[in-house]
């Protein structure tokens, strides 16, 4: 029997490794920029063409490489960071495994131009699919210039599954943001198709956050700082009023490396319990400084998942630090106990302010139905302050006594109301067709029982279909604002907004792109007057970001319409008139699906008549 196990060729092995490390153009940007940071660069420029499909380039002014190092850097597991196994537990740099450059070179055409400060001339190395095509001396500035062309050109299946340019550019911006937030002392520039998307100068951390996400965030940040034996935690958290829906600015960094950590995320969100609306999260930028021996960053190919030695202790420290920041810096209205100029209200004294009721006498034989004057001659009550007729009181008491008796015991009792006067009823002769319960549900009688309709969800379904129809027919009207409102978005959100900006214009918004992530809201749909335009647009972008990054055009239209419907539909607690309830019910049952909202929540339920009868047995 022949042997069946054999070694893979280097080209195949490199492509397999590339599949773990290089998933999309954003992965290339991340690896190359991190290498530039490790090289000591103070200025880093990133240029992408067609969201990295055609070309991407990273230029830095770091230490550069020699001719030999440039050639050796593209060999697998060639690294300047590790000499022995113990070095894995004392890492203070970004890349260390020596897989990034050979993985990139395995699936693209790479040109590296680099020079060290001590050399008068640099070197230019060209590789195609891990194969060295040429290496020659060249005049170039100090530092490194990596140009990666035709990514995945030799792996058609991988290239075919790349998303649209807008989606891939959003992923590049997301990866870029995670790096620039760690190194505020480095200047970064990002260009897409020769258009500048970001230009960040070296600045303090708070200023870097503001430069990336907009000036509005500057007023919403609270600093945190705690130093313990386990770790050092610093950074900023948002005020409770800055909370947004999921997908807001939430970042964890450990020893200068971005990470995802659901357990620590829970520590932050638990500090905001009862302070923010359900389903919203305040922004946070939290930086951990931990002994490298107490963490393991080598548990995931992209190194975004990190294992801590004592996570429970750090959880408690982080939660306490966030609570302290909220309590220390949040604005709390003071209670004013100053009584100067206030009227003097004396304390009640039962001895001084006792109430003495008059001595009341009454005639037990008084009968209000006895019309004989002599029988009621003494029917006068005398008190210390005056006298009054007892007839007006006793008559009502006697009448009440008669009304509470069973009617069979008084067959000859005369009618209390004239024949031509209708008797009053506790139930109106014609009841309304719809009832509102606790400002949340609309109840109406149907043939099979009692229908209960969730008023907010019903209006979400109605508004959603209306907005989808507007998108299909391109029919809407715009209400101009007296003064334009300015919105500023993070670069990744800005690209997403630019993608569906034509759809917002179709829905009645008038929004113009001012550049640099700033947009002017000049008008809103006429049907939603009274809503805050800034919050409305920001919430729409947040909702679309959750689904829109990899969504098709139809899915994005649906996400936009649903977001608009959620924020403009009838709220819980809003009191509705009978006409409004009638309109709601009629429009709901004119929809294509009256039973569920577009995201699958139940709109109505029917309590069968048989169940009602059973409850009242």
Coordinates of C-alpha atoms in Angstrom, one line a residue:
X1 CA 0.0 0.0 0.0
X2 CA 1.5 3.4 -1.0
X3 CA 1.8 6.3 1.3
X4 CA -1.0 8.8 1.2
X5 CA 0.4 11.6 3.4
X6 CA 2.6 14.2 1.7
X7 CA 3.8 17.7 2.3
X8 CA 1.9 20.6 0.7
X9 CA 3.8 22.7 -1.8
X10 CA 4.8 26.1 -0.4
X11 CA 2.5 27.9 -2.8
X12 CA -0.6 26.0 -1.5
X13 CA 0.5 26.3 2.1
X14 CA 0.9 30.0 1.8
X15 CA -2.6 30.4 0.3
X16 CA -4.1 28.4 3.1
X17 CA -2.3 30.6 5.6
X18 CA -3.5 33.7 3.7
X19 CA -7.0 32.5 4.0
X20 CA -6.7 32.7 7.8
X21 CA -5.0 36.1 8.0
X22 CA -6.1 37.9 4.8
X23 CA -9.9 37.8 4.5
X24 CA -10.5 41.1 2.6
X25 CA -8.7 44.3 1.7
X26 CA -9.2 45.6 5.2
X27 CA -7.1 42.8 6.5
X28 CA -4.2 43.9 4.3
X29 CA -4.5 47.5 5.5
X30 CA -4.5 46.3 9.1
X31 CA -1.4 44.2 8.8
X32 CA 0.6 46.8 6.8
X33 CA -0.3 49.7 9.0
X34 CA 0.5 47.7 12.2
X35 CA 3.9 46.9 10.7
X36 CA 4.5 50.6 10.0
X37 CA 3.6 51.4 13.6
X38 CA 6.1 48.8 14.8
X39 CA 8.7 50.4 12.5
X40 CA 8.5 53.6 14.5
X41 CA 6.7 55.7 11.8
X42 CA 5.4 59.1 12.8
X43 CA 3.4 59.7 9.6
X44 CA 1.5 57.0 7.8
X45 CA -0.4 57.4 4.5
X46 CA -2.9 54.8 3.1
X47 CA -4.2 55.0 -0.5
X48 CA -6.8 52.6 -1.8
X49 CA -8.3 52.2 -5.3
X50 CA -11.6 50.6 -5.8
X51 CA -11.8 49.7 -2.1
X52 CA -8.6 47.8 -2.4
X53 CA -9.6 45.5 -5.3
X54 CA -7.4 47.2 -7.8
X55 CA -4.7 48.6 -5.5
X56 CA -3.8 49.6 -2.0
X57 CA -0.7 51.3 -0.7
X58 CA 0.8 52.0 2.7
X59 CA 3.6 54.6 3.0
X60 CA 5.4 55.3 6.2
X61 CA 8.5 57.1 7.4
X62 CA 9.7 54.4 9.8
X63 CA 13.1 52.8 10.1
X64 CA 12.9 50.9 6.8
X65 CA 14.6 47.7 5.9
X66 CA 17.9 46.6 4.4
X67 CA 18.1 44.7 1.2
X68 CA 18.4 41.3 3.0
X69 CA 15.6 42.1 5.5
X70 CA 13.3 43.1 2.7
X71 CA 13.8 39.8 1.0
X72 CA 13.6 37.7 4.2
X73 CA 10.4 39.5 5.4
X74 CA 8.3 37.6 2.9
X75 CA 9.4 34.2 4.2
X76 CA 6.9 32.4 6.4
X77 CA 7.5 32.8 10.2
X78 CA 10.3 35.3 9.6
X79 CA 10.0 37.9 12.4
X80 CA 12.1 40.4 14.3
X81 CA 9.9 40.1 17.4
X82 CA 10.5 36.6 18.7
X83 CA 13.7 34.8 19.5
X84 CA 12.4 32.2 22.0
X85 CA 9.1 30.8 23.1
X86 CA 9.1 33.0 26.3
X87 CA 9.0 36.1 24.1
X88 CA 5.4 35.2 23.2
X89 CA 4.4 36.3 26.8
X90 CA 6.3 39.6 26.8
X91 CA 5.1 41.1 23.6
X92 CA 4.7 44.9 23.2
X93 CA 4.4 45.1 19.5
X94 CA 1.5 44.5 17.0
X95 CA 2.7 41.8 14.5
X96 CA 4.9 39.0 15.8
X97 CA 4.2 35.7 14.0
X98 CA 5.7 36.5 10.6
X99 CA 2.7 35.5 8.6
X100 CA 1.3 38.8 7.4
X101 CA 3.7 39.6 4.5
X102 CA 4.0 36.1 3.1
X103 CA 0.2 35.7 3.3
X104 CA -0.3 39.0 1.4
X105 CA 2.3 38.1 -1.2
X106 CA 0.7 34.6 -1.7
X107 CA -2.6 36.1 -3.0
X108 CA -1.5 39.4 -4.7
X109 CA 1.2 41.3 -6.6
X110 CA 3.3 43.2 -4.2
X111 CA 5.9 45.9 -4.7
X112 CA 8.0 47.0 -1.7
X113 CA 10.2 50.0 -1.8
X114 CA 12.3 50.7 1.3
X115 CA 15.4 52.4 2.7
X116 CA 17.1 52.7 6.1
X117 CA 18.4 56.0 7.3
X118 CA 22.0 54.7 7.3
X119 CA 21.8 53.7 3.6
X120 CA 22.2 56.1 0.7
X121 CA 20.1 54.0 -1.6
X122 CA 17.1 51.7 -1.1
X123 CA 15.8 48.5 -2.6
X124 CA 12.7 47.7 -4.7
X125 CA 11.4 44.1 -4.4
X126 CA 8.6 42.8 -6.6
X127 CA 6.7 39.5 -5.9
X128 CA 3.8 37.8 -7.7
X129 CA 2.0 35.0 -5.8
X130 CA 5.0 34.5 -3.4
X131 CA 7.4 34.3 -6.3
X132 CA 10.2 36.9 -6.4
X133 CA 10.1 38.6 -9.8
X134 CA 12.8 41.2 -9.3
X135 CA 14.9 43.0 -6.7
X136 CA 16.9 46.1 -7.6
X137 CA 18.4 49.2 -6.0
X138 CA 16.3 52.4 -6.2
X139 CA 16.4 55.9 -4.9
X140 CA 13.6 56.4 -2.3
X141 CA 13.0 58.2 1.0
X142 CA 13.6 56.7 4.4
X143 CA 10.8 54.3 5.4
X144 CA 8.7 51.7 3.5
X145 CA 6.2 51.8 0.7
X146 CA 4.1 48.7 0.2
X147 CA 1.9 48.6 -2.9
X148 CA -0.5 45.6 -3.2
X149 CA -2.2 45.2 -6.6
X150 CA -4.9 42.8 -7.8
X151 CA -5.7 41.2 -4.5
X152 CA -6.8 37.5 -4.8
X153 CA -6.0 37.6 -8.6
X154 CA -4.8 34.0 -8.3
X155 CA -7.7 32.8 -6.1
X156 CA -10.8 33.6 -8.2
X157 CA -13.1 32.1 -5.7
X158 CA -11.9 34.4 -2.9
X159 CA -12.1 37.4 -5.2
X160 CA -15.6 36.5 -6.3
X161 CA -16.9 36.6 -2.8
X162 CA -15.7 40.1 -2.0
X163 CA -18.5 42.5 -1.3
X164 CA -19.3 45.7 -3.1
X165 CA -16.8 48.5 -3.1
X166 CA -18.9 50.5 -0.6
X167 CA -19.0 47.6 1.8
X168 CA -15.3 46.8 1.5
X169 CA -14.4 50.5 2.0
X170 CA -16.6 50.6 5.1
X171 CA -14.6 47.6 6.4
X172 CA -11.3 49.4 5.6
X173 CA -12.5 52.5 7.5
X174 CA -13.5 50.3 10.5
X175 CA -10.1 48.7 10.7
X176 CA -8.4 52.0 10.2
X177 CA -10.4 53.6 13.0
X178 CA -9.3 50.9 15.4
X179 CA -5.6 51.6 14.8
X180 CA -5.7 55.4 14.8
X181 CA -7.5 55.4 18.2
X182 CA -4.6 53.5 19.7
X183 CA -1.8 55.8 18.4
X184 CA -3.0 59.4 18.7
X185 CA 0.7 60.6 18.6
X186 CA 1.0 59.3 15.0
X187 CA -0.4 61.3 12.0
X188 CA -2.5 59.3 9.6
X189 CA -4.0 60.0 6.2
X190 CA -6.5 57.9 4.2
X191 CA -7.3 58.3 0.6
X192 CA -9.9 56.5 -1.5
X193 CA -9.7 56.9 -5.3
X194 CA -7.5 60.0 -4.7
X195 CA -10.1 61.5 -2.5
X196 CA -9.1 62.3 1.1
X197 CA -11.3 60.6 3.7
X198 CA -9.3 61.2 6.8
X199 CA -6.4 63.4 7.7
X200 CA -5.5 63.1 11.4
X201 CA -2.8 65.1 13.0
X202 CA -0.9 63.9 16.1
X203 CA -2.9 65.0 19.1
X204 CA -4.0 64.0 22.6
X205 CA -6.3 61.0 22.9
X206 CA -9.5 63.0 23.5
X207 CA -8.7 65.2 20.5
X208 CA -8.1 62.1 18.3
X209 CA -11.5 60.7 19.3
X210 CA -13.2 64.0 18.4
X211 CA -11.3 64.2 15.1
X212 CA -12.5 60.8 14.1
X213 CA -16.1 60.9 15.4
X214 CA -17.0 64.5 15.4
X215 CA -17.1 67.5 17.7
X216 CA -20.5 66.6 19.1
X217 CA -18.9 63.7 21.0
X218 CA -16.5 66.0 22.9
X219 CA -19.3 67.2 25.2
X220 CA -20.4 63.7 26.0
X221 CA -17.1 62.1 27.1
X222 CA -16.3 61.3 30.8
X223 CA -12.7 60.4 31.6
X224 CA -11.9 57.2 33.6
X225 CA -8.6 56.5 35.3
X226 CA -7.8 53.6 37.7
X227 CA -4.5 52.0 38.6
X228 CA -4.5 48.6 40.4
X229 CA -2.3 45.7 40.9
X230 CA -4.2 43.8 38.2
X231 CA -4.2 46.4 35.5
X232 CA -4.3 50.0 34.6
X233 CA -7.5 51.3 33.0
X234 CA -7.9 54.6 31.3
X235 CA -9.9 56.3 28.5
X236 CA -13.4 57.8 28.2
X237 CA -17.0 56.7 28.6
X238 CA -20.1 58.5 27.4
X239 CA -22.6 60.3 29.5
X240 CA -26.0 58.5 29.8
X241 CA -27.7 60.9 27.5
X242 CA -25.1 60.0 24.8
X243 CA -26.4 56.4 24.6
X244 CA -27.3 55.2 21.2
X245 CA -28.5 51.9 19.7
X246 CA -26.2 49.0 19.4
X247 CA -23.4 49.7 16.9
X248 CA -22.3 52.9 18.5
X249 CA -18.7 53.8 19.3
X250 CA -17.6 50.9 21.6
X251 CA -13.9 50.1 21.7
X252 CA -11.6 48.1 24.0
X253 CA -7.9 48.2 23.6
X254 CA -5.3 46.2 25.5
X255 CA -1.6 47.1 25.4
X256 CA -2.2 49.1 22.2
X257 CA -4.2 46.4 20.5
X258 CA -8.0 46.4 19.6
X259 CA -10.0 43.6 21.1
X260 CA -13.5 42.3 21.4
X261 CA -14.6 41.2 24.8
X262 CA -18.3 40.5 25.5
X263 CA -17.6 39.9 29.2
X264 CA -16.0 43.4 29.7
X265 CA -18.7 44.9 27.5
X266 CA -21.2 43.7 30.1
X267 CA -19.2 45.3 32.8
X268 CA -19.6 48.7 31.1
X269 CA -23.3 48.3 30.3
X270 CA -24.1 47.1 33.8
X271 CA -22.9 50.5 35.1
X272 CA -25.6 52.2 33.0
X273 CA -28.5 50.1 34.3
X274 CA -31.6 52.3 34.8
X275 CA -29.8 55.3 33.3
X276 CA -30.2 54.6 29.6
X277 CA -33.1 53.3 27.5
X278 CA -33.3 49.6 26.9
X279 CA -31.5 48.5 23.8
X280 CA -29.1 51.5 23.8
X281 CA -25.4 51.6 24.7
X282 CA -23.3 54.6 25.7
X283 CA -20.1 55.1 23.8
X284 CA -16.8 54.1 25.4
X285 CA -13.1 54.0 24.6
X286 CA -11.4 51.9 27.2
X287 CA -7.7 51.2 27.3
X288 CA -6.2 48.4 29.4
X289 CA -2.5 48.3 30.3
X290 CA -1.8 44.7 31.5
X291 CA 1.3 42.7 32.1
X292 CA 1.8 40.8 28.8
X293 CA 2.5 37.7 30.9
X294 CA -1.1 37.8 32.1
X295 CA -2.8 37.8 28.7
X296 CA -2.7 35.5 25.6
X297 CA -3.2 37.3 22.3
X298 CA -2.4 34.2 20.2
X299 CA -5.8 32.5 20.4
X300 CA -7.2 33.9 17.2
X301 CA -5.6 34.5 13.7
X302 CA -6.7 38.1 13.7
X303 CA -5.7 38.6 17.3
X304 CA -8.9 40.4 18.2
X305 CA -9.9 37.9 20.9
X306 CA -7.7 38.0 24.0
X307 CA -7.6 35.8 27.0
X308 CA -7.0 37.4 30.4
X309 CA -5.7 35.5 33.4
X310 CA -8.1 37.1 36.0
X311 CA -11.1 38.4 34.1
X312 CA -13.5 38.5 37.1
X313 CA -11.3 40.9 39.0
X314 CA -10.9 43.2 36.0
X315 CA -14.6 43.0 35.5
X316 CA -15.2 44.4 39.0
X317 CA -12.5 47.1 38.6
X318 CA -13.9 48.2 35.2
X319 CA -17.5 48.3 36.4
X320 CA -16.5 50.4 39.5
X321 CA -14.5 52.8 37.4
X322 CA -17.3 53.5 35.0
X323 CA -19.8 54.0 37.8
X324 CA -17.4 56.3 39.5
X325 CA -17.0 58.4 36.3
X326 CA -20.8 58.6 35.8
X327 CA -21.4 59.6 39.4
X328 CA -18.5 62.1 39.6
X329 CA -19.0 64.0 36.3
X330 CA -22.7 63.6 35.4
X331 CA -24.8 66.7 36.0
X332 CA -27.2 66.1 38.9
X333 CA -29.8 68.8 39.8
X334 CA -29.2 70.1 43.3
X335 CA -32.2 70.4 45.7
X336 CA -32.6 74.0 47.0
X337 CA -33.4 74.1 50.7
X338 CA -33.1 77.9 51.0
X339 CA -36.2 79.3 52.8
X340 CA -35.3 82.9 52.7
X341 CA -38.3 84.9 51.4
X342 CA -40.6 81.9 51.7
X343 CA -44.0 82.2 53.5
X344 CA -43.9 80.8 57.1
X345 CA -46.1 77.7 57.3
X346 CA -46.7 76.9 61.0
X347 CA -46.5 73.3 62.2
X348 CA -49.9 71.8 62.9
X349 CA -50.7 71.7 66.7
X350 CA -53.8 69.5 67.5
X351 CA -54.3 71.4 70.8
X352 CA -54.4 74.8 69.2
X353 CA -56.1 73.8 66.0
X354 CA -58.7 71.4 67.3
X355 CA -61.9 71.4 65.2
X356 CA -65.1 71.5 67.4
X357 CA -68.1 70.2 65.6
X358 CA -71.6 71.6 66.6
X359 CA -73.9 69.5 68.7
X360 CA -76.4 68.2 66.1
X361 CA -79.8 66.9 67.1
X362 CA -82.1 65.1 64.7
X363 CA -85.6 63.7 64.7
X364 CA -85.6 60.0 64.1
X365 CA -89.3 60.1 63.1
X366 CA -88.8 62.5 60.3
X367 CA -90.2 61.2 57.0
X368 CA -89.5 63.2 53.8
X369 CA -92.4 61.6 52.0
X370 CA -94.9 62.7 54.6
X371 CA -96.2 66.0 53.2
X372 CA -98.0 66.9 56.5
X373 CA -96.3 70.0 57.9
X374 CA -97.2 69.1 61.5
X375 CA -95.3 65.8 61.2
X376 CA -92.1 67.6 60.4
X377 CA -92.6 70.8 62.4
X378 CA -89.6 70.1 64.7
X379 CA -87.4 69.0 61.8
X380 CA -84.9 71.7 62.4
X381 CA -81.3 71.0 63.6
X382 CA -79.8 73.7 65.9
X383 CA -76.0 74.1 66.2
X384 CA -73.6 76.5 67.8
X385 CA -73.1 78.4 64.5
X386 CA -76.7 78.4 63.0
X387 CA -79.5 76.2 61.9
X388 CA -80.4 74.3 58.7
X389 CA -83.3 72.1 57.4
X390 CA -82.6 68.4 57.8
X391 CA -84.9 67.6 54.9
X392 CA -82.2 68.0 52.2
X393 CA -79.9 65.4 53.9
X394 CA -82.4 62.9 55.2
X395 CA -84.4 62.8 52.0
X396 CA -81.3 61.6 50.1
X397 CA -80.5 59.1 52.8
X398 CA -84.0 57.7 52.8
X399 CA -84.1 57.6 49.0
X400 CA -80.8 55.7 48.9
X401 CA -82.2 53.2 51.3
X402 CA -85.2 52.6 49.2
X403 CA -83.2 52.2 46.0
X404 CA -80.9 49.6 47.5
X405 CA -83.8 47.3 48.5
X406 CA -84.9 44.5 46.1
X407 CA -87.6 45.8 43.8
X408 CA -89.9 42.8 44.7
X409 CA -90.4 44.2 48.2
X410 CA -91.8 47.4 47.0
X411 CA -94.2 46.7 44.1
X412 CA -96.4 49.7 44.9
X413 CA -93.6 52.2 45.1
X414 CA -94.3 55.1 42.8
X415 CA -91.8 55.9 40.0
X416 CA -89.1 58.3 41.0
X417 CA -89.0 59.9 37.5
X418 CA -91.8 61.3 35.5
X419 CA -93.1 59.3 32.6
X420 CA -91.6 61.7 30.0
X421 CA -88.1 61.7 31.6
X422 CA -85.7 58.8 30.6
X423 CA -83.9 57.2 33.5
X424 CA -80.2 57.8 33.5
X425 CA -77.9 54.8 32.9
X426 CA -74.3 53.9 34.0
X427 CA -73.6 52.7 30.5
X428 CA -74.1 55.0 27.6
X429 CA -76.8 54.0 25.1
X430 CA -74.2 53.9 22.3
X431 CA -70.7 52.7 23.2
X432 CA -67.6 53.6 21.1
X433 CA -66.4 50.9 18.7
X434 CA -62.8 51.0 19.9
X435 CA -61.2 51.3 23.3
X436 CA -57.6 52.2 24.3
X437 CA -56.1 50.4 27.2
X438 CA -53.2 51.9 29.2
X439 CA -52.1 54.0 26.2
X440 CA -50.6 50.9 24.5
X441 CA -53.4 48.7 23.1
X442 CA -56.5 49.4 21.0
X443 CA -59.3 46.9 21.7
X444 CA -62.2 46.3 19.3
X445 CA -65.0 43.8 19.2
X446 CA -64.9 41.3 16.3
X447 CA -67.2 38.4 15.5
X448 CA -64.9 35.8 17.1
X449 CA -64.2 37.7 20.3
X450 CA -62.1 40.7 21.4
X451 CA -59.2 41.9 19.2
X452 CA -56.2 43.6 20.9
X453 CA -53.9 45.6 18.7
X454 CA -50.5 47.0 19.7
X455 CA -50.8 50.6 18.6
X456 CA -47.1 51.3 18.1
X457 CA -46.4 48.1 16.1
X458 CA -49.5 48.6 14.0
X459 CA -48.4 52.1 13.0
X460 CA -44.9 50.7 12.3
X461 CA -46.4 48.3 9.8
X462 CA -48.5 51.1 8.3
X463 CA -45.6 53.6 8.0
X464 CA -43.2 50.9 6.7
X465 CA -45.5 50.1 3.7
X466 CA -46.0 53.8 3.1
X467 CA -42.3 54.5 2.9
X468 CA -41.6 51.5 0.8
X469 CA -44.2 52.7 -1.7
X470 CA -42.5 56.1 -1.7
X471 CA -39.2 54.5 -2.5
X472 CA -40.8 52.5 -5.4
X473 CA -42.7 55.4 -6.9
X474 CA -40.2 58.2 -6.0
X475 CA -43.0 60.3 -4.6
X476 CA -42.5 62.4 -1.5
X477 CA -42.7 66.0 -0.4
X478 CA -40.1 67.9 1.6
X479 CA -40.5 70.5 4.4
X480 CA -37.6 72.9 4.3
X481 CA -36.0 73.8 7.6
X482 CA -35.6 77.4 8.6
X483 CA -32.0 76.9 9.5
X484 CA -30.0 73.9 8.2
X485 CA -28.8 71.4 10.8
X486 CA -25.2 70.1 10.6
X487 CA -24.5 66.4 11.2
X488 CA -21.0 64.9 11.6
X489 CA -20.4 61.1 11.2
X490 CA -17.4 58.8 11.7
X491 CA -15.8 57.9 8.4
X492 CA -17.3 54.4 8.3
X493 CA -20.8 55.8 8.9
X494 CA -20.2 58.6 6.4
X495 CA -19.5 56.2 3.6
X496 CA -22.7 54.3 4.5
X497 CA -24.7 57.5 4.5
X498 CA -23.3 58.4 1.1
X499 CA -24.4 55.0 -0.2
X500 CA -28.1 55.4 0.6
X501 CA -28.2 59.3 0.4
X502 CA -30.2 59.1 -2.9
X503 CA -32.8 56.9 -1.1
X504 CA -33.2 59.4 1.7
X505 CA -33.7 62.2 -0.9
X506 CA -36.4 60.0 -2.4
X507 CA -38.1 59.7 1.0
X508 CA -38.3 63.5 1.4
X509 CA -35.0 64.4 3.1
X510 CA -32.9 67.2 1.8
X511 CA -29.3 66.4 2.8
X512 CA -26.2 67.7 1.2
X513 CA -22.6 66.3 1.7
X514 CA -20.3 69.0 3.0
X515 CA -17.2 66.7 3.0
X516 CA -15.1 65.5 5.8
X517 CA -17.9 63.5 7.3
X518 CA -20.2 66.5 7.7
X519 CA -23.7 66.7 6.2
X520 CA -26.3 69.5 6.2
X521 CA -29.9 68.6 6.8
X522 CA -31.9 71.2 4.8
X523 CA -35.3 69.6 4.9
X524 CA -37.2 66.6 6.2
X525 CA -40.3 64.7 4.9
X526 CA -43.4 66.8 5.3
X527 CA -45.3 64.1 7.1
X528 CA -42.9 64.0 10.0
X529 CA -42.8 67.6 11.1
X530 CA -42.0 68.0 14.8
X531 CA -39.3 65.4 15.0
X532 CA -35.7 66.3 15.7
X533 CA -34.1 66.0 12.3
X534 CA -30.6 65.3 13.7
X535 CA -31.7 62.5 15.9
X536 CA -33.8 61.0 13.2
X537 CA -31.1 60.9 10.6
X538 CA -28.5 59.6 13.1
X539 CA -30.8 56.8 14.2
X540 CA -31.5 55.9 10.6
X541 CA -27.8 55.6 9.9
X542 CA -27.3 53.5 13.1
X543 CA -30.1 51.1 12.1
X544 CA -28.9 50.8 8.5
X545 CA -25.3 50.2 9.8
X546 CA -26.5 47.1 11.6
X547 CA -27.8 45.6 8.4
X548 CA -26.5 47.8 5.6
X549 CA -22.8 47.0 5.5
X550 CA -23.4 43.7 3.6
X551 CA -26.9 44.3 2.4
X552 CA -28.3 44.4 -1.1
X553 CA -30.1 47.4 -2.5
X554 CA -33.5 45.9 -1.6
X555 CA -32.4 45.0 1.9
X556 CA -31.1 48.5 2.4
X557 CA -34.4 50.0 1.2
X558 CA -36.2 47.8 3.6
X559 CA -33.9 48.8 6.5
X560 CA -34.3 52.5 5.7
X561 CA -38.1 52.2 5.6
X562 CA -38.3 50.2 8.8
X563 CA -36.0 52.7 10.6
X564 CA -38.1 55.6 9.5
X565 CA -41.3 53.7 10.5
X566 CA -39.9 53.0 14.0
X567 CA -39.1 56.6 14.7
X568 CA -42.2 58.2 13.3
X569 CA -44.9 55.7 14.4
X570 CA -47.3 56.3 17.2
X571 CA -45.6 56.0 20.6
X572 CA -46.7 54.0 23.6
X573 CA -48.6 56.3 26.0
X574 CA -50.1 58.5 23.3
X575 CA -53.8 59.0 23.8
X576 CA -55.9 58.3 20.7
X577 CA -59.3 59.6 19.9
X578 CA -62.0 57.3 18.5
X579 CA -61.4 58.6 15.0
X580 CA -57.7 58.0 15.3
X581 CA -58.2 54.5 16.5
X582 CA -60.7 54.0 13.6
X583 CA -58.1 55.2 11.1
X584 CA -55.4 53.0 12.7
X585 CA -57.5 49.9 12.4
X586 CA -58.6 50.6 8.9
X587 CA -55.1 51.3 7.6
X588 CA -53.7 48.3 9.4
X589 CA -56.0 45.9 7.6
X590 CA -55.3 47.6 4.3
X591 CA -51.6 46.5 4.7
X592 CA -50.2 43.4 2.9
X593 CA -49.6 41.8 6.3
X594 CA -51.5 43.0 9.3
X595 CA -50.4 40.3 11.7
X596 CA -46.7 41.1 12.0
X597 CA -44.3 44.0 11.8
X598 CA -41.6 43.9 9.1
X599 CA -39.1 42.5 11.7
X600 CA -41.5 39.7 12.7
X601 CA -43.2 41.1 15.9
X602 CA -46.8 40.3 16.5
X603 CA -49.2 43.3 15.9
X604 CA -52.5 41.9 17.2
X605 CA -54.1 39.0 19.1
X606 CA -57.7 37.8 19.5
X607 CA -59.2 36.8 22.8
X608 CA -61.9 34.2 21.7
X609 CA -65.4 34.7 23.0
X610 CA -65.4 31.2 24.5
X611 CA -62.4 32.1 26.6
X612 CA -64.1 35.3 27.9
X613 CA -67.2 33.3 28.8
X614 CA -65.0 30.7 30.6
X615 CA -63.3 33.5 32.6
X616 CA -66.6 34.9 33.8
X617 CA -68.3 31.7 34.9

